[in-house]
PDB file of C-alpha atoms and ligand atoms in Angstrom:
ATOM      1  CA  MET A   1     -16.963  -8.533   3.032  1.00 45.00           C
ATOM      2  CA  ASN A   2     -16.034  -6.509   6.103  1.00 44.00           C
ATOM      3  CA  ALA A   3     -17.955  -3.433   5.101  1.00 45.00           C
ATOM      4  CA  THR A   4     -20.767  -3.867   7.611  1.00 48.00           C
ATOM      5  CA  PRO A   5     -20.790  -1.457  10.552  1.00 47.00           C
ATOM      6  CA  SER A   6     -18.708  -2.681  13.454  1.00 50.00           C
ATOM      7  CA  THR A   7     -18.075  -1.574  16.991  1.00 53.00           C
ATOM      8  CA  GLU A   8     -14.464  -2.812  16.874  1.00 72.00           C
ATOM      9  CA  ALA A   9     -11.744  -0.224  17.410  1.00 80.00           C
ATOM     10  CA  PRO A  10     -10.170   0.761  14.093  1.00 94.00           C
ATOM     11  CA  VAL A  11      -6.706  -0.616  13.368  1.00 96.00           C
ATOM     12  CA  LEU A  12      -5.773   2.606  11.605  1.00 98.00           C
ATOM     13  CA  GLU A  13      -7.282   5.965  12.370  1.00 97.00           C
ATOM     14  CA  LEU A  14      -6.660   9.504  11.199  1.00 98.00           C
ATOM     15  CA  ARG A  15      -8.146  12.175  13.431  1.00 98.00           C
ATOM     16  CA  ASN A  16      -8.427  15.654  12.009  1.00 98.00           C
ATOM     17  CA  VAL A  17      -5.067  15.423  10.239  1.00 98.00           C
ATOM     18  CA  TRP A  18      -3.652  18.532   8.574  1.00 98.00           C
ATOM     19  CA  LYS A  19      -0.517  18.899   6.472  1.00 98.00           C
ATOM     20  CA  ARG A  20       0.815  22.219   5.314  1.00 97.00           C
ATOM     21  CA  PHE A  21       3.819  22.789   3.057  1.00 95.00           C
ATOM     22  CA  GLY A  22       4.699  26.381   3.857  1.00 94.00           C
ATOM     23  CA  LYS A  23       1.396  28.178   3.725  1.00 92.00           C
ATOM     24  CA  THR A  24      -0.231  25.682   1.407  1.00 95.00           C
ATOM     25  CA  GLU A  25      -2.727  23.364   3.053  1.00 96.00           C
ATOM     26  CA  ILE A  26      -2.484  20.003   1.311  1.00 97.00           C
ATOM     27  CA  ILE A  27      -4.339  17.817   3.808  1.00 97.00           C
ATOM     28  CA  ARG A  28      -7.190  19.661   5.441  1.00 97.00           C
ATOM     29  CA  GLY A  29      -8.703  17.895   8.429  1.00 97.00           C
ATOM     30  CA  ALA A  30      -8.675  14.326   7.115  1.00 97.00           C
ATOM     31  CA  ASN A  31     -10.550  11.708   9.146  1.00 97.00           C
ATOM     32  CA  LEU A  32     -10.494   8.003   8.427  1.00 97.00           C
ATOM     33  CA  ALA A  33     -11.145   4.912  10.548  1.00 97.00           C
ATOM     34  CA  VAL A  34     -10.101   1.627   8.935  1.00 97.00           C
ATOM     35  CA  ARG A  35     -11.228  -1.666  10.448  1.00 96.00           C
ATOM     36  CA  GLY A  36      -9.040  -4.747  10.767  1.00 95.00           C
ATOM     37  CA  GLY A  37      -9.071  -6.975   7.698  1.00 95.00           C
ATOM     38  CA  GLU A  38     -10.765  -4.607   5.298  1.00 96.00           C
ATOM     39  CA  ARG A  39      -9.443  -3.557   1.915  1.00 96.00           C
ATOM     40  CA  VAL A  40      -9.625   0.152   1.326  1.00 97.00           C
ATOM     41  CA  ALA A  41      -8.997   1.975  -1.937  1.00 96.00           C
ATOM     42  CA  VAL A  42      -8.077   5.647  -1.706  1.00 96.00           C
ATOM     43  CA  ILE A  43      -9.213   7.510  -4.800  1.00 94.00           C
ATOM     44  CA  GLY A  44      -9.446  11.124  -5.888  1.00 93.00           C
ATOM     45  CA  PRO A  45      -8.341  13.626  -8.526  1.00 91.00           C
ATOM     46  CA  ASN A  46      -4.685  14.290  -9.324  1.00 90.00           C
ATOM     47  CA  GLY A  47      -3.092  16.412  -6.633  1.00 92.00           C
ATOM     48  CA  ALA A  48      -5.891  15.742  -4.129  1.00 93.00           C
ATOM     49  CA  GLY A  49      -3.398  14.576  -1.504  1.00 95.00           C
ATOM     50  CA  LYS A  50      -3.591  10.762  -1.702  1.00 95.00           C
ATOM     51  CA  SER A  51       0.173  10.182  -1.739  1.00 94.00           C
ATOM     52  CA  THR A  52       0.612  12.806   0.947  1.00 95.00           C
ATOM     53  CA  LEU A  53      -1.844  10.879   3.126  1.00 96.00           C
ATOM     54  CA  PHE A  54       0.213   7.725   2.578  1.00 95.00           C
ATOM     55  CA  ASN A  55       3.370   9.658   3.426  1.00 95.00           C
ATOM     56  CA  LEU A  56       1.761  10.846   6.653  1.00 97.00           C
ATOM     57  CA  ILE A  57       0.534   7.380   7.623  1.00 97.00           C
ATOM     58  CA  SER A  58       3.872   5.700   6.864  1.00 95.00           C
ATOM     59  CA  GLY A  59       5.883   8.374   8.684  1.00 95.00           C
ATOM     60  CA  ARG A  60       7.655  10.003   5.770  1.00 94.00           C
ATOM     61  CA  PHE A  61       5.984  13.286   6.756  1.00 95.00           C
ATOM     62  CA  ALA A  62       4.807  14.359  10.187  1.00 96.00           C
ATOM     63  CA  PRO A  63       1.339  15.948  10.226  1.00 97.00           C
ATOM     64  CA  SER A  64       1.159  19.683  10.924  1.00 97.00           C
ATOM     65  CA  SER A  65      -1.596  18.787  13.387  1.00 97.00           C
ATOM     66  CA  GLY A  66      -3.951  15.937  14.176  1.00 98.00           C
ATOM     67  CA  GLU A  67      -3.381  12.372  15.269  1.00 98.00           C
ATOM     68  CA  ILE A  68      -2.720   9.060  13.547  1.00 98.00           C
ATOM     69  CA  TRP A  69      -3.302   5.801  15.429  1.00 98.00           C
ATOM     70  CA  LEU A  70      -2.180   2.294  14.525  1.00 97.00           C
ATOM     71  CA  ASN A  71      -3.390  -0.688  16.549  1.00 95.00           C
ATOM     72  CA  GLY A  72      -4.181   1.550  19.508  1.00 94.00           C
ATOM     73  CA  GLN A  73      -0.869   3.421  19.485  1.00 96.00           C
ATOM     74  CA  ARG A  74      -0.171   6.935  18.274  1.00 97.00           C
ATOM     75  CA  ILE A  75       2.210   6.924  15.331  1.00 97.00           C
ATOM     76  CA  ASP A  76       2.165  10.509  14.052  1.00 96.00           C
ATOM     77  CA  GLY A  77       5.669  11.956  14.266  1.00 91.00           C
ATOM     78  CA  LYS A  78       7.320   8.528  14.447  1.00 96.00           C
ATOM     79  CA  LYS A  79       9.955   7.469  11.934  1.00 94.00           C
ATOM     80  CA  PRO A  80       9.036   5.144   9.050  1.00 92.00           C
ATOM     81  CA  TYR A  81      11.104   2.255  10.449  1.00 88.00           C
ATOM     82  CA  GLN A  82       9.423   2.614  13.853  1.00 91.00           C
ATOM     83  CA  ILE A  83       5.979   2.536  12.248  1.00 94.00           C
ATOM     84  CA  ASN A  84       7.087  -0.458  10.223  1.00 90.00           C
ATOM     85  CA  ARG A  85       8.087  -2.296  13.386  1.00 88.00           C
ATOM     86  CA  MET A  86       4.683  -1.432  14.842  1.00 92.00           C
ATOM     87  CA  GLY A  87       3.006  -3.408  12.076  1.00 93.00           C
ATOM     88  CA  LEU A  88       2.551  -1.186   9.030  1.00 95.00           C
ATOM     89  CA  SER A  89       4.364  -1.823   5.785  1.00 93.00           C
ATOM     90  CA  ARG A  90       4.312   0.312   2.663  1.00 91.00           C
ATOM     91  CA  SER A  91       5.389  -0.618  -0.821  1.00 86.00           C
ATOM     92  CA  PHE A  92       7.935   1.699  -2.327  1.00 69.00           C
ATOM     93  CA  GLN A  93       7.535   0.405  -5.861  1.00 56.00           C
ATOM     94  CA  ILE A  94      10.538  -1.084  -7.559  1.00 53.00           C
ATOM     95  CA  THR A  95      13.020   1.275  -5.879  1.00 63.00           C
ATOM     96  CA  ASN A  96      12.772  -1.103  -2.922  1.00 75.00           C
ATOM     97  CA  ILE A  97      14.230  -3.974  -4.916  1.00 88.00           C
ATOM     98  CA  PHE A  98      17.930  -4.797  -5.068  1.00 91.00           C
ATOM     99  CA  PRO A  99      18.330  -5.326  -8.830  1.00 92.00           C
ATOM    100  CA  LYS A 100      21.513  -7.394  -8.613  1.00 94.00           C
ATOM    101  CA  LEU A 101      20.215  -9.808  -6.003  1.00 95.00           C
ATOM    102  CA  SER A 102      18.091 -12.788  -6.883  1.00 96.00           C
ATOM    103  CA  VAL A 103      14.388 -12.896  -6.134  1.00 96.00           C
ATOM    104  CA  PHE A 104      15.044 -15.194  -3.180  1.00 96.00           C
ATOM    105  CA  GLU A 105      17.809 -12.988  -1.808  1.00 94.00           C
ATOM    106  CA  ASN A 106      15.605  -9.912  -2.053  1.00 94.00           C
ATOM    107  CA  LEU A 107      12.901 -11.626  -0.027  1.00 93.00           C
ATOM    108  CA  ARG A 108      15.389 -12.949   2.494  1.00 90.00           C
ATOM    109  CA  CYS A 109      16.827  -9.465   3.028  1.00 87.00           C
ATOM    110  CA  SER A 110      13.361  -8.157   3.786  1.00 86.00           C
ATOM    111  CA  VAL A 111      12.638 -10.970   6.209  1.00 86.00           C
ATOM    112  CA  LEU A 112      15.947 -10.358   7.946  1.00 81.00           C
ATOM    113  CA  TRP A 113      15.418  -6.637   8.123  1.00 77.00           C
ATOM    114  CA  SER A 114      12.068  -7.234   9.762  1.00 75.00           C
ATOM    115  CA  LEU A 115      13.767  -9.543  12.249  1.00 72.00           C
ATOM    116  CA  GLY A 116      16.178  -6.762  13.152  1.00 66.00           C
ATOM    117  CA  TYR A 117      19.233  -7.678  11.080  1.00 60.00           C
ATOM    118  CA  ARG A 118      21.126  -5.173   9.003  1.00 55.00           C
ATOM    119  CA  TYR A 119      22.330  -5.634   5.458  1.00 52.00           C
ATOM    120  CA  THR A 120      25.970  -5.592   6.641  1.00 52.00           C
ATOM    121  CA  PHE A 121      25.420  -9.120   7.952  1.00 57.00           C
ATOM    122  CA  ILE A 122      24.671 -10.327   4.481  1.00 58.00           C
ATOM    123  CA  ARG A 123      27.457 -12.953   4.511  1.00 51.00           C
ATOM    124  CA  PHE A 124      25.751 -14.774   7.363  1.00 61.00           C
ATOM    125  CA  LEU A 125      22.469 -15.011   5.570  1.00 56.00           C
ATOM    126  CA  ALA A 126      22.846 -18.567   4.337  1.00 54.00           C
ATOM    127  CA  ASP A 127      22.956 -19.841   7.918  1.00 53.00           C
ATOM    128  CA  LEU A 128      19.725 -18.294   8.950  1.00 72.00           C
ATOM    129  CA  ASP A 129      17.280 -21.115   8.596  1.00 78.00           C
ATOM    130  CA  ASP A 130      14.273 -19.233   9.803  1.00 81.00           C
ATOM    131  CA  ALA A 131      14.746 -16.436   7.280  1.00 84.00           C
ATOM    132  CA  ASN A 132      15.360 -18.955   4.519  1.00 88.00           C
ATOM    133  CA  GLU A 133      12.147 -20.795   5.283  1.00 89.00           C
ATOM    134  CA  ARG A 134      10.134 -17.621   5.392  1.00 90.00           C
ATOM    135  CA  ALA A 135      11.626 -16.383   2.142  1.00 93.00           C
ATOM    136  CA  GLU A 136      10.834 -19.726   0.445  1.00 94.00           C
ATOM    137  CA  ALA A 137       7.235 -19.517   1.651  1.00 93.00           C
ATOM    138  CA  LEU A 138       6.976 -15.970   0.314  1.00 93.00           C
ATOM    139  CA  LEU A 139       8.256 -17.112  -3.075  1.00 95.00           C
ATOM    140  CA  ASP A 140       5.283 -19.457  -3.311  1.00 92.00           C
ATOM    141  CA  ARG A 141       2.793 -16.881  -2.129  1.00 91.00           C
ATOM    142  CA  ILE A 142       3.796 -14.342  -4.778  1.00 93.00           C
ATOM    143  CA  GLY A 143       3.998 -16.972  -7.510  1.00 92.00           C
ATOM    144  CA  LEU A 144       7.708 -16.515  -8.262  1.00 95.00           C
ATOM    145  CA  HIS A 145       9.053 -19.900  -7.234  1.00 93.00           C
ATOM    146  CA  LYS A 146      10.265 -20.614 -10.752  1.00 95.00           C
ATOM    147  CA  LYS A 147      12.159 -17.304 -10.685  1.00 96.00           C
ATOM    148  CA  ARG A 148      13.799 -18.040  -7.340  1.00 96.00           C
ATOM    149  CA  ASP A 149      17.370 -17.542  -8.573  1.00 97.00           C
ATOM    150  CA  THR A 150      16.709 -14.936 -11.246  1.00 97.00           C
ATOM    151  CA  LEU A 151      18.288 -11.547 -10.635  1.00 97.00           C
ATOM    152  CA  ALA A 152      15.551  -9.038  -9.843  1.00 95.00           C
ATOM    153  CA  MET A 153      16.698  -6.823 -12.702  1.00 95.00           C
ATOM    154  CA  ASN A 154      15.893  -9.615 -15.166  1.00 96.00           C
ATOM    155  CA  LEU A 155      12.268 -10.015 -14.087  1.00 95.00           C
ATOM    156  CA  THR A 156       9.401  -8.714 -16.192  1.00 92.00           C
ATOM    157  CA  TYR A 157       7.715  -5.559 -14.972  1.00 89.00           C
ATOM    158  CA  ALA A 158       4.737  -7.478 -13.530  1.00 89.00           C
ATOM    159  CA  GLU A 159       7.096  -9.911 -11.792  1.00 92.00           C
ATOM    160  CA  GLN A 160       9.002  -7.009 -10.259  1.00 91.00           C
ATOM    161  CA  ARG A 161       5.747  -5.642  -8.922  1.00 90.00           C
ATOM    162  CA  ALA A 162       4.942  -9.063  -7.455  1.00 92.00           C
ATOM    163  CA  LEU A 163       8.374  -9.107  -5.810  1.00 94.00           C
ATOM    164  CA  GLU A 164       7.710  -5.657  -4.433  1.00 92.00           C
ATOM    165  CA  ILE A 165       4.521  -6.976  -2.822  1.00 92.00           C
ATOM    166  CA  GLY A 166       6.489  -9.911  -1.404  1.00 92.00           C
ATOM    167  CA  ILE A 167       9.022  -7.502   0.083  1.00 92.00           C
ATOM    168  CA  THR A 168       6.203  -5.417   1.534  1.00 90.00           C
ATOM    169  CA  ILE A 169       4.548  -8.365   3.303  1.00 91.00           C
ATOM    170  CA  ALA A 170       7.833 -10.083   4.272  1.00 89.00           C
ATOM    171  CA  GLY A 171       7.903  -8.661   7.781  1.00 85.00           C
ATOM    172  CA  GLY A 172       4.438  -9.937   8.619  1.00 87.00           C
ATOM    173  CA  ALA A 173       2.898  -6.459   8.992  1.00 91.00           C
ATOM    174  CA  SER A 174      -0.841  -6.470   9.622  1.00 94.00           C
ATOM    175  CA  VAL A 175      -1.480  -3.211   7.762  1.00 97.00           C
ATOM    176  CA  ILE A 176      -0.253  -2.930   4.169  1.00 96.00           C
ATOM    177  CA  LEU A 177      -0.122   0.234   2.072  1.00 96.00           C
ATOM    178  CA  LEU A 178       0.221  -0.167  -1.691  1.00 93.00           C
ATOM    179  CA  ASP A 179       0.671   2.818  -3.963  1.00 90.00           C
ATOM    180  CA  GLU A 180      -0.874   2.135  -7.385  1.00 89.00           C
ATOM    181  CA  PRO A 181       0.107  -1.550  -7.381  1.00 88.00           C
ATOM    182  CA  THR A 182      -1.083  -2.221 -10.934  1.00 88.00           C
ATOM    183  CA  ALA A 183       0.225   0.951 -12.568  1.00 87.00           C
ATOM    184  CA  GLY A 184       1.755   0.232 -15.965  1.00 87.00           C
ATOM    185  CA  MET A 185       0.240  -3.252 -16.310  1.00 88.00           C
ATOM    186  CA  SER A 186      -1.881  -4.596 -19.127  1.00 88.00           C
ATOM    187  CA  LYS A 187      -5.513  -5.469 -18.444  1.00 87.00           C
ATOM    188  CA  SER A 188      -4.820  -9.194 -18.134  1.00 88.00           C
ATOM    189  CA  GLU A 189      -1.779  -8.615 -15.918  1.00 88.00           C
ATOM    190  CA  THR A 190      -3.921  -6.316 -13.797  1.00 89.00           C
ATOM    191  CA  ARG A 191      -6.614  -8.977 -13.378  1.00 88.00           C
ATOM    192  CA  ARG A 192      -4.072 -11.569 -12.287  1.00 88.00           C
ATOM    193  CA  PHE A 193      -2.366  -9.086 -10.008  1.00 89.00           C
ATOM    194  CA  ILE A 194      -5.590  -8.162  -8.218  1.00 91.00           C
ATOM    195  CA  GLU A 195      -6.009 -11.859  -7.434  1.00 90.00           C
ATOM    196  CA  LEU A 196      -2.457 -11.999  -6.129  1.00 91.00           C
ATOM    197  CA  ILE A 197      -3.031  -8.960  -3.925  1.00 92.00           C
ATOM    198  CA  ARG A 198      -6.252 -10.508  -2.607  1.00 91.00           C
ATOM    199  CA  GLU A 199      -4.465 -13.730  -1.733  1.00 91.00           C
ATOM    200  CA  VAL A 200      -1.380 -12.298  -0.098  1.00 91.00           C
ATOM    201  CA  THR A 201      -3.291  -9.736   1.936  1.00 91.00           C
ATOM    202  CA  GLU A 202      -5.902 -12.198   3.177  1.00 92.00           C
ATOM    203  CA  GLY A 203      -6.513 -11.453   6.849  1.00 92.00           C
ATOM    204  CA  LYS A 204      -4.537  -8.219   6.652  1.00 95.00           C
ATOM    205  CA  THR A 205      -5.724  -4.651   6.381  1.00 97.00           C
ATOM    206  CA  LEU A 206      -4.980  -3.142   2.989  1.00 97.00           C
ATOM    207  CA  LEU A 207      -4.934   0.456   1.849  1.00 97.00           C
ATOM    208  CA  THR A 208      -4.228   1.154  -1.750  1.00 95.00           C
ATOM    209  CA  VAL A 209      -4.017   4.389  -3.718  1.00 94.00           C
ATOM    210  CA  GLU A 210      -5.532   3.663  -7.080  1.00 88.00           C
ATOM    211  CA  HIS A 211      -6.590   5.438 -10.261  1.00 86.00           C
ATOM    212  CA  ASP A 212      -7.897   2.404 -12.138  1.00 86.00           C
ATOM    213  CA  MET A 213     -11.591   2.106 -11.315  1.00 86.00           C
ATOM    214  CA  GLY A 214     -11.617  -1.547 -12.404  1.00 84.00           C
ATOM    215  CA  VAL A 215      -9.073  -2.288  -9.684  1.00 86.00           C
ATOM    216  CA  VAL A 216     -10.898  -0.119  -7.163  1.00 89.00           C
ATOM    217  CA  PHE A 217     -14.268  -1.741  -7.629  1.00 87.00           C
ATOM    218  CA  GLY A 218     -12.755  -5.222  -7.963  1.00 84.00           C
ATOM    219  CA  LEU A 219     -10.684  -5.071  -4.817  1.00 90.00           C
ATOM    220  CA  ALA A 220     -12.063  -2.656  -2.252  1.00 94.00           C
ATOM    221  CA  ASP A 221     -14.458  -3.357   0.592  1.00 95.00           C
ATOM    222  CA  ARG A 222     -14.638   0.377   1.163  1.00 96.00           C
ATOM    223  CA  ILE A 223     -13.502   3.372  -0.816  1.00 96.00           C
ATOM    224  CA  ALA A 224     -12.117   6.596   0.636  1.00 96.00           C
ATOM    225  CA  VAL A 225     -12.566   9.547  -1.683  1.00 95.00           C
ATOM    226  CA  VAL A 226     -10.032  12.323  -1.191  1.00 95.00           C
ATOM    227  CA  VAL A 227     -10.787  15.686  -2.725  1.00 94.00           C
ATOM    228  CA  TYR A 228      -8.756  18.785  -2.033  1.00 94.00           C
ATOM    229  CA  GLY A 229      -7.145  17.309   1.077  1.00 96.00           C
ATOM    230  CA  GLU A 230     -10.338  16.047   2.686  1.00 96.00           C
ATOM    231  CA  VAL A 231     -11.889  12.585   2.868  1.00 96.00           C
ATOM    232  CA  ILE A 232     -15.291  13.513   1.446  1.00 95.00           C
ATOM    233  CA  ALA A 233     -16.684   9.971   1.489  1.00 95.00           C
ATOM    234  CA  PHE A 234     -15.699   6.620   2.980  1.00 96.00           C
ATOM    235  CA  ASP A 235     -18.133   3.881   2.185  1.00 96.00           C
ATOM    236  CA  THR A 236     -18.878   0.713   0.247  1.00 95.00           C
ATOM    237  CA  PRO A 237     -18.247   0.785  -3.524  1.00 93.00           C
ATOM    238  CA  GLU A 238     -22.003   0.865  -4.221  1.00 92.00           C
ATOM    239  CA  ALA A 239     -22.613   3.743  -1.827  1.00 94.00           C
ATOM    240  CA  VAL A 240     -19.632   5.702  -3.123  1.00 92.00           C
ATOM    241  CA  ARG A 241     -20.729   5.202  -6.716  1.00 88.00           C
ATOM    242  CA  ALA A 242     -24.196   6.510  -5.835  1.00 89.00           C
ATOM    243  CA  ASN A 243     -22.955   9.442  -3.739  1.00 91.00           C
ATOM    244  CA  PRO A 244     -23.876  12.687  -5.556  1.00 90.00           C
ATOM    245  CA  ARG A 245     -21.019  14.624  -3.939  1.00 88.00           C
ATOM    246  CA  VAL A 246     -18.512  12.055  -5.168  1.00 88.00           C
ATOM    247  CA  GLN A 247     -20.107  11.986  -8.607  1.00 86.00           C
ATOM    248  CA  GLU A 248     -19.815  15.713  -8.859  1.00 85.00           C
ATOM    249  CA  ALA A 249     -16.303  16.041  -7.421  1.00 81.00           C
ATOM    250  CA  TYR A 250     -14.652  13.098  -9.111  1.00 78.00           C
ATOM    251  CA  LEU A 251     -16.277   9.865 -10.077  1.00 72.00           C
ATOM    252  CA  GLY A 252     -18.703  11.121 -12.703  1.00 68.00           C
ATOM    253  CA  SER A 253     -15.931  12.444 -14.933  1.00 70.00           C
ATOM    254  CA  VAL A 254     -13.550   9.538 -14.284  1.00 69.00           C
ATOM    255  CA  LEU A 255     -16.086   6.839 -15.091  1.00 65.00           C
ATOM    256  CA  ALA A 256     -17.145   8.722 -18.216  1.00 64.00           C
ATOM    257  CA  GLN A 257     -13.475   8.942 -19.325  1.00 67.00           C
ATOM    258  CA  GLN A 258     -12.869   5.251 -18.686  1.00 64.00           C
ATOM    259  CA  GLN A 259     -16.009   4.253 -20.552  1.00 60.00           C
ATOM    260  CA  ALA A 260     -14.989   6.476 -23.483  1.00 64.00           C
ATOM    261  CA  ALA A 261     -11.504   4.901 -23.502  1.00 63.00           C
ATOM    262  CA  GLU A 262     -13.000   1.390 -23.505  1.00 59.00           C
ATOM    263  CA  VAL A 263     -15.307   2.251 -26.398  1.00 59.00           C
ATOM    264  CA  ALA A 264     -12.329   3.656 -28.337  1.00 62.00           C
ATOM    265  CA  HIS A 265     -10.341   0.396 -27.988  1.00 58.00           C
TER     266      HIS A 265
HETATM  267  N1  ATP B   1       6.988  17.775  -0.233  1.00 77.49           N
HETATM  268  C1  ATP B   1       6.083  18.595  -0.786  1.00 77.49           C
HETATM  269  N2  ATP B   1       6.267  19.949  -0.770  1.00 77.49           N
HETATM  270  C2  ATP B   1       5.363  20.772  -1.308  1.00 77.49           C
HETATM  271  N3  ATP B   1       4.220  20.367  -1.898  1.00 77.49           N
HETATM  272  C3  ATP B   1       3.983  19.059  -1.963  1.00 77.49           C
HETATM  273  C4  ATP B   1       4.894  18.106  -1.412  1.00 77.49           C
HETATM  274  N4  ATP B   1       4.387  16.872  -1.621  1.00 77.49           N
HETATM  275  C5  ATP B   1       3.219  17.032  -2.279  1.00 77.49           C
HETATM  276  N5  ATP B   1       2.984  18.356  -2.474  1.00 77.49           N
HETATM  277  C6  ATP B   1       1.819  18.917  -3.147  1.00 77.49           C
HETATM  278  O1  ATP B   1       0.671  18.397  -2.521  1.00 77.49           O
HETATM  279  C7  ATP B   1      -0.373  18.228  -3.462  1.00 77.49           C
HETATM  280  C8  ATP B   1      -0.935  16.845  -3.338  1.00 77.49           C
HETATM  281  O2  ATP B   1       0.018  15.939  -3.864  1.00 77.49           O
HETATM  282  P1  ATP B   1      -0.160  14.364  -3.767  1.00 77.49           P
HETATM  283  O3  ATP B   1       0.990  13.765  -4.492  1.00 77.49           O
HETATM  284  O4  ATP B   1      -0.395  13.958  -2.368  1.00 77.49           O
HETATM  285  O5  ATP B   1      -1.508  14.175  -4.590  1.00 77.49           O
HETATM  286  P2  ATP B   1      -2.125  12.851  -5.180  1.00 77.49           P
HETATM  287  O6  ATP B   1      -3.568  12.876  -4.834  1.00 77.49           O
HETATM  288  O7  ATP B   1      -1.349  11.667  -4.735  1.00 77.49           O
HETATM  289  O8  ATP B   1      -1.940  13.089  -6.730  1.00 77.49           O
HETATM  290  P3  ATP B   1      -1.707  12.047  -7.947  1.00 77.49           P
HETATM  291  O9  ATP B   1      -2.982  11.291  -8.081  1.00 77.49           O
HETATM  292  O10 ATP B   1      -1.473  12.956  -9.097  1.00 77.49           O
HETATM  293  O11 ATP B   1      -0.533  11.201  -7.602  1.00 77.49           O
HETATM  294  C9  ATP B   1       0.204  18.553  -4.818  1.00 77.49           C
HETATM  295  O12 ATP B   1      -0.192  19.863  -5.168  1.00 77.49           O
HETATM  296  C10 ATP B   1       1.688  18.480  -4.593  1.00 77.49           C
HETATM  297  O13 ATP B   1       2.378  19.376  -5.443  1.00 77.49           O
END
């Protein structure tokens, strides 16, 4: 949808970003300019640096050099919570969930955190009408209304992943980073989950690291291909699929493997 060229300023931009661990260069001059509202899948071979890129964008690591911009403000070197308050939210998989709180309470905690409360005020939560309303609305959006009072630890795996997405969007961030959101799901769960992600990120900018090419081609407006710490292509799914450099470096072998796996089943 939003993959046509635009003169709008990018909402997220990496400018010549490098990351070294000791002497090892993991990210080597990465450039990326993501437009508002587009869905971007980041793909590439194992160890290419996809998670490291996410860690740099979300503030877990500071770049060795280069700049990262979010909504017109420089964010490289800022702390994760500062970047979060500036409008970027990253899923941390199920480690982000409080297993002994209910689904509703998990969502409410996230809403409150985004409003500036701390978990030590948990006893006052019931009085906070605004947070309650927002948490109820989130329950609907992620399709867990029937599980409102279920402890998070008793949810199915797919439901936990849905809750994780709810927690990630709870603060109203405009840029959402999801790390392999459908990992570990069956094919039918994956299909449903892609729909959920589409719905809950409508109007937001989404970046997702993904290995499953079905998810990538089903979800992404544009695909960023990371190989050996560089973004070697950033284009529409059709253009990326047809790109000889991408075919050679990554996609040719991955698509062949996936096709072989499908034939085998
Ligand atoms: N904190 C760290 N210290 C040293 N090396 C690291 C650190 N984090 C990541 N690396 C290295 O950086 C390289 C890229 O890792 P990264 O996890 O970013 O790749 P990836 O593309 O996400 O891989 P995968 O698809 O397998 O998850 C790997 O060789 C990894 O060992």
